PDB file of C-alpha atoms in Angstrom:
ATOM      1  CA  ASP S 735      -3.481  -1.739  -6.465  1.00  0.00           C
ATOM      2  CA  ALA S 736      -3.540  -5.425  -5.991  1.00  0.00           C
ATOM      3  CA  GLY S 737      -3.523  -6.961  -2.518  1.00  0.00           C
ATOM      4  CA  VAL S 738      -2.018 -10.025  -1.282  1.00  0.00           C
ATOM      5  CA  THR S 739      -2.950 -12.926  -3.692  1.00  0.00           C
ATOM      6  CA  GLN S 740      -2.913 -16.567  -3.043  1.00  0.00           C
ATOM      7  CA  SER S 741      -3.495 -19.612  -5.156  1.00  0.00           C
ATOM      8  CA  PRO S 742      -5.229 -21.810  -5.290  1.00  0.00           C
ATOM      9  CA  THR S 743      -8.408 -20.752  -3.386  1.00  0.00           C
ATOM     10  CA  HIS S 744      -9.460 -24.300  -2.629  1.00  0.00           C
ATOM     11  CA  LEU S 745      -7.610 -27.790  -2.736  1.00  0.00           C
ATOM     12  CA  ILE S 746      -8.455 -31.384  -1.813  1.00  0.00           C
ATOM     13  CA  LYS S 747      -5.686 -33.644  -1.338  1.00  0.00           C
ATOM     14  CA  THR S 748      -5.056 -37.312  -0.152  1.00  0.00           C
ATOM     15  CA  ARG S 749      -3.206 -38.409   2.894  1.00  0.00           C
ATOM     16  CA  GLY S 750       0.538 -38.865   2.283  1.00  0.00           C
ATOM     17  CA  GLN S 751       0.575 -36.422  -0.821  1.00  0.00           C
ATOM     18  CA  HIS S 752       2.509 -33.125  -0.663  1.00  0.00           C
ATOM     19  CA  VAL S 753       0.962 -29.775  -1.489  1.00  0.00           C
ATOM     20  CA  THR S 754       2.594 -26.268  -2.821  1.00  0.00           C
ATOM     21  CA  LEU S 755       0.607 -23.204  -1.927  1.00  0.00           C
ATOM     22  CA  ARG S 756       1.599 -19.908  -3.544  1.00  0.00           C
ATOM     23  CA  CYS S 757       1.655 -16.110  -2.336  1.00  0.00           C
ATOM     24  CA  SER S 758       2.300 -12.684  -4.003  1.00  0.00           C
ATOM     25  CA  PRO S 759       2.697  -9.999  -1.658  1.00  0.00           C
ATOM     26  CA  ILE S 760       1.798  -6.345  -2.409  1.00  0.00           C
ATOM     27  CA  SER S 761       3.901  -4.643  -4.658  1.00  0.00           C
ATOM     28  CA  GLY S 762       6.915  -3.192  -2.871  1.00  0.00           C
ATOM     29  CA  HIS S 763       6.415  -5.339   0.137  1.00  0.00           C
ATOM     30  CA  LYS S 764       9.603  -7.663   0.986  1.00  0.00           C
ATOM     31  CA  SER S 765       8.263  -9.768   3.735  1.00  0.00           C
ATOM     32  CA  VAL S 766       5.885 -12.646   3.486  1.00  0.00           C
ATOM     33  CA  SER S 767       4.399 -14.645   6.451  1.00  0.00           C
ATOM     34  CA  TRP S 768       2.573 -17.890   6.649  1.00  0.00           C
ATOM     35  CA  TYR S 769      -0.190 -18.689   8.936  1.00  0.00           C
ATOM     36  CA  GLN S 770      -2.392 -21.815   9.515  1.00  0.00           C
ATOM     37  CA  GLN S 771      -5.824 -21.482  10.768  1.00  0.00           C
ATOM     38  CA  VAL S 772      -7.984 -24.612  11.886  1.00  0.00           C
ATOM     39  CA  LEU S 773     -11.535 -24.341  12.121  1.00  0.00           C
ATOM     40  CA  GLY S 774     -12.569 -22.379  15.330  1.00  0.00           C
ATOM     41  CA  GLN S 775      -9.040 -21.209  16.027  1.00  0.00           C
ATOM     42  CA  GLY S 776      -7.069 -18.236  15.362  1.00  0.00           C
ATOM     43  CA  PRO S 777      -4.393 -18.335  12.698  1.00  0.00           C
ATOM     44  CA  GLN S 778      -0.892 -19.758  13.902  1.00  0.00           C
ATOM     45  CA  PHE S 779       2.372 -18.664  12.756  1.00  0.00           C
ATOM     46  CA  ILE S 780       4.349 -21.137  10.344  1.00  0.00           C
ATOM     47  CA  PHE S 781       7.037 -18.935   8.708  1.00  0.00           C
ATOM     48  CA  GLN S 782       8.389 -15.560   7.762  1.00  0.00           C
ATOM     49  CA  TYR S 783      10.498 -14.551   4.966  1.00  0.00           C
ATOM     50  CA  TYR S 784      12.234 -11.375   4.443  1.00  0.00           C
ATOM     51  CA  GLU S 785      14.507 -10.418   1.348  1.00  0.00           C
ATOM     52  CA  LYS S 786      14.455 -14.369   0.785  1.00  0.00           C
ATOM     53  CA  GLU S 787      15.859 -15.266   4.007  1.00  0.00           C
ATOM     54  CA  GLU S 788      13.925 -17.189   6.651  1.00  0.00           C
ATOM     55  CA  ARG S 789      13.346 -14.758   9.535  1.00  0.00           C
ATOM     56  CA  GLY S 790      10.999 -16.692  11.899  1.00  0.00           C
ATOM     57  CA  ARG S 791       9.634 -20.226  12.203  1.00  0.00           C
ATOM     58  CA  GLY S 792       6.640 -21.484  14.354  1.00  0.00           C
ATOM     59  CA  ASN S 793       6.056 -24.590  16.105  1.00  0.00           C
ATOM     60  CA  PHE S 794       5.396 -26.874  12.906  1.00  0.00           C
ATOM     61  CA  PRO S 795       7.015 -30.021  11.956  1.00  0.00           C
ATOM     62  CA  ASP S 796       9.461 -30.334   9.291  1.00  0.00           C
ATOM     63  CA  ARG S 797       6.991 -31.617   6.789  1.00  0.00           C
ATOM     64  CA  PHE S 798       6.416 -27.743   6.468  1.00  0.00           C
ATOM     65  CA  SER S 799       8.771 -25.829   4.423  1.00  0.00           C
ATOM     66  CA  ALA S 800       8.726 -22.416   2.550  1.00  0.00           C
ATOM     67  CA  ARG S 801      10.978 -20.182   0.326  1.00  0.00           C
ATOM     68  CA  GLN S 802      10.795 -16.784  -0.995  1.00  0.00           C
ATOM     69  CA  PHE S 803      11.872 -15.873  -4.716  1.00  0.00           C
ATOM     70  CA  PRO S 804      13.656 -12.759  -6.200  1.00  0.00           C
ATOM     71  CA  ASN S 805      10.341 -11.225  -6.604  1.00  0.00           C
ATOM     72  CA  TYR S 806       9.383 -11.567  -3.136  1.00  0.00           C
ATOM     73  CA  SER S 807       6.463 -14.216  -4.132  1.00  0.00           C
ATOM     74  CA  SER S 808       6.501 -17.201  -1.825  1.00  0.00           C
ATOM     75  CA  GLU S 809       5.829 -20.871  -1.826  1.00  0.00           C
ATOM     76  CA  LEU S 810       4.566 -22.807   1.327  1.00  0.00           C
ATOM     77  CA  ASN S 811       5.119 -26.805   0.697  1.00  0.00           C
ATOM     78  CA  VAL S 812       3.687 -29.445   3.036  1.00  0.00           C
ATOM     79  CA  ASN S 813       4.740 -32.960   2.673  1.00  0.00           C
ATOM     80  CA  ALA S 814       3.165 -36.156   4.020  1.00  0.00           C
ATOM     81  CA  LEU S 815      -0.089 -34.628   4.323  1.00  0.00           C
ATOM     82  CA  LEU S 816      -2.205 -35.578   7.347  1.00  0.00           C
ATOM     83  CA  LEU S 817      -5.968 -35.014   7.875  1.00  0.00           C
ATOM     84  CA  GLY S 818      -4.934 -32.717  10.562  1.00  0.00           C
ATOM     85  CA  ASP S 819      -3.346 -30.440   8.212  1.00  0.00           C
ATOM     86  CA  SER S 820      -6.820 -29.510   6.837  1.00  0.00           C
ATOM     87  CA  ALA S 821      -6.949 -25.730   7.471  1.00  0.00           C
ATOM     88  CA  LEU S 822      -7.324 -22.447   5.826  1.00  0.00           C
ATOM     89  CA  TYR S 823      -3.682 -21.135   4.788  1.00  0.00           C
ATOM     90  CA  LEU S 824      -3.103 -17.517   4.955  1.00  0.00           C
ATOM     91  CA  CYS S 825      -0.158 -15.514   3.526  1.00  0.00           C
ATOM     92  CA  ALA S 826       0.376 -11.960   4.959  1.00  0.00           C
ATOM     93  CA  SER S 827       2.984  -9.383   3.532  1.00  0.00           C
ATOM     94  CA  SER S 828       4.281  -6.375   4.932  1.00  0.00           C
ATOM     95  CA  PHE S 829       6.991  -3.899   3.980  1.00  0.00           C
ATOM     96  CA  SER S 830       9.489  -3.914   6.935  1.00  0.00           C
ATOM     97  CA  GLY S 831       8.910  -7.494   8.073  1.00  0.00           C
ATOM     98  CA  ARG S 832       8.568  -6.137  11.532  1.00  0.00           C
ATOM     99  CA  GLY S 833       5.366  -5.275  13.725  1.00  0.00           C
ATOM    100  CA  GLU S 834       5.901  -1.641  13.234  1.00  0.00           C
ATOM    101  CA  THR S 835       4.176  -1.723   9.802  1.00  0.00           C
ATOM    102  CA  GLU S 836       0.722  -3.227   9.112  1.00  0.00           C
ATOM    103  CA  ALA S 837       0.573  -6.686   7.704  1.00  0.00           C
ATOM    104  CA  PHE S 838      -1.962  -7.365   4.880  1.00  0.00           C
ATOM    105  CA  PHE S 839      -3.448 -10.887   4.323  1.00  0.00           C
ATOM    106  CA  GLY S 840      -4.567 -12.683   1.410  1.00  0.00           C
ATOM    107  CA  GLN S 841      -8.002 -14.399   1.048  1.00  0.00           C
ATOM    108  CA  GLY S 842      -6.209 -17.470   1.817  1.00  0.00           C
ATOM    109  CA  THR S 843      -5.998 -21.290   0.477  1.00  0.00           C
ATOM    110  CA  ARG S 844      -8.450 -23.578   1.898  1.00  0.00           C
ATOM    111  CA  LEU S 845      -6.699 -27.313   2.105  1.00  0.00           C
ATOM    112  CA  THR S 846      -8.870 -30.406   2.640  1.00  0.00           C
ATOM    113  CA  VAL S 847      -6.994 -33.515   3.174  1.00  0.00           C
ATOM    114  CA  VAL S 848      -9.004 -36.325   2.649  1.00  0.00           C
TER     115      VAL S 848
ATOM    116  CA  ALA V  98       5.687 -15.990  26.415  1.00  0.00           C
ATOM    117  CA  GLN V  99       3.434 -14.101  24.549  1.00  0.00           C
ATOM    118  CA  LYS V 100      -0.254 -14.788  24.617  1.00  0.00           C
ATOM    119  CA  VAL V 101      -3.598 -13.342  23.916  1.00  0.00           C
ATOM    120  CA  THR V 102      -6.840 -14.418  25.498  1.00  0.00           C
ATOM    121  CA  GLN V 103     -10.341 -13.606  24.044  1.00  0.00           C
ATOM    122  CA  ALA V 104     -12.584 -14.986  26.735  1.00  0.00           C
ATOM    123  CA  GLN V 105     -15.755 -14.257  24.746  1.00  0.00           C
ATOM    124  CA  THR V 106     -16.398 -17.045  22.540  1.00  0.00           C
ATOM    125  CA  GLU V 107     -19.530 -16.144  20.840  1.00  0.00           C
ATOM    126  CA  ILE V 108     -21.713 -13.127  21.399  1.00  0.00           C
ATOM    127  CA  SER V 109     -25.090 -12.231  19.865  1.00  0.00           C
ATOM    128  CA  VAL V 110     -26.804  -8.859  20.057  1.00  0.00           C
ATOM    129  CA  VAL V 111     -29.716  -6.989  18.423  1.00  0.00           C
ATOM    130  CA  GLU V 112     -28.873  -4.764  15.855  1.00  0.00           C
ATOM    131  CA  LYS V 113     -28.208  -1.151  17.275  1.00  0.00           C
ATOM    132  CA  GLU V 114     -27.005  -2.249  20.563  1.00  0.00           C
ATOM    133  CA  ASP V 115     -23.389  -1.452  21.625  1.00  0.00           C
ATOM    134  CA  VAL V 116     -21.024  -4.289  22.217  1.00  0.00           C
ATOM    135  CA  THR V 117     -17.451  -4.697  23.626  1.00  0.00           C
ATOM    136  CA  LEU V 118     -14.985  -7.437  22.653  1.00  0.00           C
ATOM    137  CA  ASP V 119     -12.613  -8.310  25.334  1.00  0.00           C
ATOM    138  CA  CYS V 120      -8.830  -8.793  24.897  1.00  0.00           C
ATOM    139  CA  VAL V 121      -6.166  -9.733  27.536  1.00  0.00           C
ATOM    140  CA  TYR V 122      -2.444 -10.181  26.250  1.00  0.00           C
ATOM    141  CA  GLU V 123       0.640 -11.256  27.823  1.00  0.00           C
ATOM    142  CA  THR V 124       4.047 -10.299  26.800  1.00  0.00           C
ATOM    143  CA  ARG V 125       7.687  -9.417  28.427  1.00  0.00           C
ATOM    144  CA  ASP V 126       8.566  -6.947  25.886  1.00  0.00           C
ATOM    145  CA  THR V 127       8.185  -3.366  26.598  1.00  0.00           C
ATOM    146  CA  THR V 128       7.854  -2.652  22.888  1.00  0.00           C
ATOM    147  CA  TYR V 129       4.897  -4.514  21.188  1.00  0.00           C
ATOM    148  CA  TYR V 130       1.834  -3.860  18.813  1.00  0.00           C
ATOM    149  CA  LEU V 131      -1.479  -4.720  19.199  1.00  0.00           C
ATOM    150  CA  PHE V 132      -4.102  -5.625  16.703  1.00  0.00           C
ATOM    151  CA  TRP V 133      -7.571  -6.139  15.826  1.00  0.00           C
ATOM    152  CA  TYR V 134      -8.809  -7.913  12.624  1.00  0.00           C
ATOM    153  CA  LYS V 135     -12.229  -8.883  11.436  1.00  0.00           C
ATOM    154  CA  GLN V 136     -12.894 -12.142   9.461  1.00  0.00           C
ATOM    155  CA  PRO V 137     -15.996 -12.115   7.532  1.00  0.00           C
ATOM    156  CA  PRO V 138     -17.340 -15.585   6.340  1.00  0.00           C
ATOM    157  CA  SER V 139     -15.348 -15.106   3.194  1.00  0.00           C
ATOM    158  CA  GLY V 140     -11.986 -15.917   5.107  1.00  0.00           C
ATOM    159  CA  GLU V 141      -9.910 -12.922   4.590  1.00  0.00           C
ATOM    160  CA  LEU V 142      -8.369 -11.153   7.554  1.00  0.00           C
ATOM    161  CA  VAL V 143      -9.417  -7.223   7.414  1.00  0.00           C
ATOM    162  CA  PHE V 144      -7.130  -5.248   9.324  1.00  0.00           C
ATOM    163  CA  LEU V 145      -8.829  -2.705  11.759  1.00  0.00           C
ATOM    164  CA  ILE V 146      -6.388  -1.290  14.105  1.00  0.00           C
ATOM    165  CA  ARG V 147      -2.674  -1.358  15.163  1.00  0.00           C
ATOM    166  CA  ARG V 148      -1.693   0.167  18.587  1.00  0.00           C
ATOM    167  CA  ASN V 149       2.162   0.286  19.836  1.00  0.00           C
ATOM    168  CA  SER V 150       2.651  -0.160  23.305  1.00  0.00           C
ATOM    169  CA  PHE V 151       3.723   3.570  23.957  1.00  0.00           C
ATOM    170  CA  ASP V 152       0.615   4.997  22.606  1.00  0.00           C
ATOM    171  CA  GLU V 153      -2.179   4.564  25.458  1.00  0.00           C
ATOM    172  CA  GLN V 154      -4.431   6.845  23.682  1.00  0.00           C
ATOM    173  CA  ASN V 155      -7.730   5.651  23.031  1.00  0.00           C
ATOM    174  CA  GLU V 156      -8.845   5.503  19.332  1.00  0.00           C
ATOM    175  CA  ILE V 157     -12.220   5.777  17.691  1.00  0.00           C
ATOM    176  CA  SER V 158     -13.151   5.449  14.013  1.00  0.00           C
ATOM    177  CA  GLY V 159     -16.570   5.917  13.053  1.00  0.00           C
ATOM    178  CA  ARG V 160     -18.547   3.365  15.245  1.00  0.00           C
ATOM    179  CA  TYR V 161     -15.453   1.686  16.260  1.00  0.00           C
ATOM    180  CA  SER V 162     -13.346   2.351  19.264  1.00  0.00           C
ATOM    181  CA  TRP V 163     -10.618   0.755  21.344  1.00  0.00           C
ATOM    182  CA  ASN V 164      -9.509   0.997  24.616  1.00  0.00           C
ATOM    183  CA  PHE V 165      -5.902   0.141  25.596  1.00  0.00           C
ATOM    184  CA  GLN V 166      -4.988   0.017  29.032  1.00  0.00           C
ATOM    185  CA  LYS V 167      -1.300  -1.069  29.997  1.00  0.00           C
ATOM    186  CA  SER V 168      -2.197  -1.660  33.634  1.00  0.00           C
ATOM    187  CA  THR V 169      -4.568  -4.394  32.972  1.00  0.00           C
ATOM    188  CA  SER V 170      -2.900  -5.797  29.897  1.00  0.00           C
ATOM    189  CA  SER V 171      -6.420  -5.171  28.017  1.00  0.00           C
ATOM    190  CA  PHE V 172      -7.011  -4.012  24.398  1.00  0.00           C
ATOM    191  CA  ASN V 173     -10.731  -3.710  24.403  1.00  0.00           C
ATOM    192  CA  PHE V 174     -12.929  -3.132  21.129  1.00  0.00           C
ATOM    193  CA  THR V 175     -16.370  -1.634  21.219  1.00  0.00           C
ATOM    194  CA  ILE V 176     -18.925  -1.473  18.325  1.00  0.00           C
ATOM    195  CA  THR V 177     -21.511   1.299  18.932  1.00  0.00           C
ATOM    196  CA  ALA V 178     -24.928   1.074  17.163  1.00  0.00           C
ATOM    197  CA  SER V 179     -24.102  -2.624  15.765  1.00  0.00           C
ATOM    198  CA  GLN V 180     -25.149  -3.484  12.284  1.00  0.00           C
ATOM    199  CA  VAL V 181     -25.844  -6.813  10.706  1.00  0.00           C
ATOM    200  CA  VAL V 182     -22.740  -5.997   8.451  1.00  0.00           C
ATOM    201  CA  ASP V 183     -20.676  -6.203  11.659  1.00  0.00           C
ATOM    202  CA  SER V 184     -21.408 -10.082  11.952  1.00  0.00           C
ATOM    203  CA  ALA V 185     -18.107 -11.658  11.659  1.00  0.00           C
ATOM    204  CA  VAL V 186     -15.380 -13.287  13.795  1.00  0.00           C
ATOM    205  CA  TYR V 187     -12.984 -10.628  15.532  1.00  0.00           C
ATOM    206  CA  PHE V 188      -9.446 -11.553  16.272  1.00  0.00           C
ATOM    207  CA  CYS V 189      -7.254  -9.475  18.975  1.00  0.00           C
ATOM    208  CA  ALA V 190      -3.485 -10.173  18.035  1.00  0.00           C
ATOM    209  CA  LEU V 191      -0.010  -9.107  19.550  1.00  0.00           C
ATOM    210  CA  SER V 192       3.351  -8.757  17.845  1.00  0.00           C
ATOM    211  CA  GLU V 193       6.575  -7.947  19.687  1.00  0.00           C
ATOM    212  CA  GLY V 194       7.912  -6.019  16.769  1.00  0.00           C
ATOM    213  CA  ARG V 195      11.144  -8.064  15.928  1.00  0.00           C
ATOM    214  CA  ASP V 196       9.381  -9.661  13.204  1.00  0.00           C
ATOM    215  CA  ASP V 197       6.270 -10.147  11.640  1.00  0.00           C
ATOM    216  CA  LYS V 198       5.058 -13.053  14.060  1.00  0.00           C
ATOM    217  CA  ILE V 199       1.298 -12.209  15.127  1.00  0.00           C
ATOM    218  CA  ILE V 200       0.038 -13.839  18.144  1.00  0.00           C
ATOM    219  CA  PHE V 201      -3.634 -14.293  17.589  1.00  0.00           C
ATOM    220  CA  GLY V 202      -6.275 -14.862  20.239  1.00  0.00           C
ATOM    221  CA  LYS V 203      -8.972 -17.497  19.439  1.00  0.00           C
ATOM    222  CA  GLY V 204     -11.416 -15.082  18.164  1.00  0.00           C
ATOM    223  CA  THR V 205     -14.966 -13.721  19.165  1.00  0.00           C
ATOM    224  CA  ARG V 206     -17.662 -14.785  16.671  1.00  0.00           C
ATOM    225  CA  LEU V 207     -20.030 -11.790  16.935  1.00  0.00           C
ATOM    226  CA  HIS V 208     -23.669 -12.242  15.785  1.00  0.00           C
ATOM    227  CA  ILE V 209     -25.655  -8.947  15.069  1.00  0.00           C
ATOM    228  CA  LEU V 210     -29.369  -9.989  14.875  1.00  0.00           C
ATOM    229  CA  PRO V 211     -31.706  -7.844  12.670  1.00  0.00           C
TER     230      PRO V 211
END
């Protein structure tokens, strides 16, 4: 069975550009969450979507947005990129969308903003 | 407010030694979930264990063991007879169960020296 898949794996963007990151959850999982991990830190929660509805939002500016599609895949969009947005972006999926079931993480997208 | 503290930033031990990674958490909820994840250099977060707040039984899985003590809000992780392949960053994390938001500690980088 395929795990959580993210694309692309690496990305280089220029300040001011926008970026779209993609995530496909494990088959049968209806919840997708996004995390940002800057170097040397733990992952920080950005968004959670469950059944195409936003269920949670972390402390990130409005430049960050996301959506979930009918097939439960998800996109994370970041506008007006800043150097500080350089990070590993991780996607996680789970069945119930609540901590009672395991969240499985993808391999991440490493974004570099220059 | 929820918080996870991993006071050990970096630990180095010689192969075959035992090592304990400390984790202290803060939450006001009575229902919550605690996790440990391993992050090898590839970046993917590998799930190791989930423990709910009502189950204080310690758990052993091969060379890994976890000690959960609600009285001290700690969830420590011990690797017995460490191996070089155990070298990674280890994250302790907390979820309050209402959603998939996981609060991560800053991680402990573990070096197992041959």
